[in-house]
Amino acid sequence: MAGPRVEVDGSIMEGGGQILRVSTALSCLLGLPLRVQKIRAGRSTPGLRPQHLSGLEMIRDLCDGRLEGAEIGSTEITFTPEKIKGGIHTADTKTAGSVCLLMQVSMPCVLFAASPSELHLRGGTNAEMAPQIDYTVMVFKPIVEKFGFRFNCDIKTRGYYPKGGGEVIVRMSPVKQLNPINLIDRGCVTKIYGRAFVAGVLPFKVAKDMAAAAVRCIRKEIRDLYVNIQPVQEPKDQAFGNGNGIIIIAETSTGCLFAGSSLGKRGVNADKVGIEAAEMLLANLRHGGTVDEYLQDQLIVFMALANGVSRIKTGPVTLHTQTAIHFAEQIAKAKFIVRKSEDEEDASKDTYIIECQGIGMTNPNL
């Protein structure tokens, strides 16, 4: 029988959708009833937005749970989880709300399902304020799989702001337990590659200009590596709406991955988009960590669930990461220690070690 409700204040720290994602995923996994109050209280449009609602409904459906108060603009929800089951589940933000954020909330849950899952996620694949789907596939996937599971991500259609309309299918099998990870050794950068894309009515020249500007920018700081950024015209049948953007990945000798990315907006010239992505990548390479600032917070829930001690080395710890740690400690009772890196080469840098004693979550169905 379910225990007392976990009470979560949705207005603290990051104060946004992330609190909802972390707390409902952990509630679902641990079978703990949850109440979240003051949801996005400080935001310009407080309460649930369409993408938050579709994430909550998806978690509810994954475990046949009960969800109350879940409507657009609502600032309080209660959620009572039941048993996580596999199978086919669909979530549609009906907007350009990010499919990657839907994946973030559902993935830890279906790892502990009774059978394999297929998630059909609809919305924006390359949306502002969220990881681009290319980031999820090129950076998040290879690193998160170090926890000891595999998933397949099939991009059916790409969708852009403001309409969305993208679709991604994620397939994965459940695991008995997650392994801890140890990402401490950065190695040296061995290659830099990426893709600059245009979709819809935008001319191919925009993709070439973004790529060229990004390469020029990286060249100023990293001279001895070939930088391979492919300009891509998205096929008409695989993209909905108009969009342009770029993602650049740096890979190191120890298999660490870092990214910089940027999306085009109306009236912003292509060079500027390319340079923004390049500068983000370079900033992420300067701090000496083994993960970039966007991967940092996405690994916290997995570290909390793993069986043993996980360590990652990062640059400055982001508010998103602090928020994820706070709720992983409060709800899952994982233990985190964040300390400044002692290594000589990190002495001059803002480098931290995030260590977690995971709870060793075991899949009751396997």
PDB file of C-alpha atoms in Angstrom, residues 125-126 134 155-160 165-166 195-202 204 207 231-243:
ATOM      1  CA  THR A 125      12.551  17.871 -32.111  1.00  0.00           C
ATOM      2  CA  ASN A 126      14.708  20.983 -32.293  1.00  0.00           C
ATOM      3  CA  ASP A 134      20.608  15.550 -32.321  1.00  0.00           C
ATOM      4  CA  ILE A 155      13.591  10.195 -35.790  1.00  0.00           C
ATOM      5  CA  LYS A 156      10.529   9.876 -38.030  1.00  0.00           C
ATOM      6  CA  THR A 157       9.862  13.575 -38.610  1.00  0.00           C
ATOM      7  CA  ARG A 158      11.538  16.721 -37.402  1.00  0.00           C
ATOM      8  CA  GLY A 159       9.379  19.527 -36.035  1.00  0.00           C
ATOM      9  CA  TYR A 160      10.266  23.145 -35.302  1.00  0.00           C
ATOM     10  CA  GLY A 165       4.781  18.280 -35.576  1.00  0.00           C
ATOM     11  CA  GLY A 166       7.902  16.156 -35.124  1.00  0.00           C
ATOM     12  CA  ARG A 195      25.657  19.047 -38.633  1.00  0.00           C
ATOM     13  CA  ALA A 196      24.152  22.340 -39.744  1.00  0.00           C
ATOM     14  CA  PHE A 197      20.626  21.900 -41.059  1.00  0.00           C
ATOM     15  CA  VAL A 198      17.941  23.819 -42.887  1.00  0.00           C
ATOM     16  CA  ALA A 199      14.342  22.646 -43.242  1.00  0.00           C
ATOM     17  CA  GLY A 200      11.336  23.883 -45.184  1.00  0.00           C
ATOM     18  CA  VAL A 201      11.700  27.017 -47.280  1.00  0.00           C
ATOM     19  CA  LEU A 202      15.130  28.053 -45.998  1.00  0.00           C
ATOM     20  CA  PHE A 204      20.739  25.504 -48.366  1.00  0.00           C
ATOM     21  CA  ALA A 207      23.336  25.663 -43.640  1.00  0.00           C
ATOM     22  CA  PRO A 231      25.546  21.131 -44.061  1.00  0.00           C
ATOM     23  CA  VAL A 232      22.230  19.265 -44.451  1.00  0.00           C
ATOM     24  CA  GLN A 233      18.979  20.043 -46.231  1.00  0.00           C
ATOM     25  CA  GLU A 234      16.282  18.108 -44.330  1.00  0.00           C
ATOM     26  CA  PRO A 235      14.178  16.080 -46.813  1.00  0.00           C
ATOM     27  CA  LYS A 236      10.686  17.532 -47.261  1.00  0.00           C
ATOM     28  CA  ASP A 237       8.981  14.331 -46.096  1.00  0.00           C
ATOM     29  CA  GLN A 238      11.039  14.186 -42.903  1.00  0.00           C
ATOM     30  CA  ALA A 239      10.566  17.713 -41.612  1.00  0.00           C
ATOM     31  CA  PHE A 240       7.466  19.665 -40.663  1.00  0.00           C
ATOM     32  CA  GLY A 241       7.698  23.461 -40.879  1.00  0.00           C
ATOM     33  CA  ASN A 242      10.710  25.708 -41.352  1.00  0.00           C
ATOM     34  CA  GLY A 243      13.819  25.739 -39.221  1.00  0.00           C
TER      35      GLY A 243
END
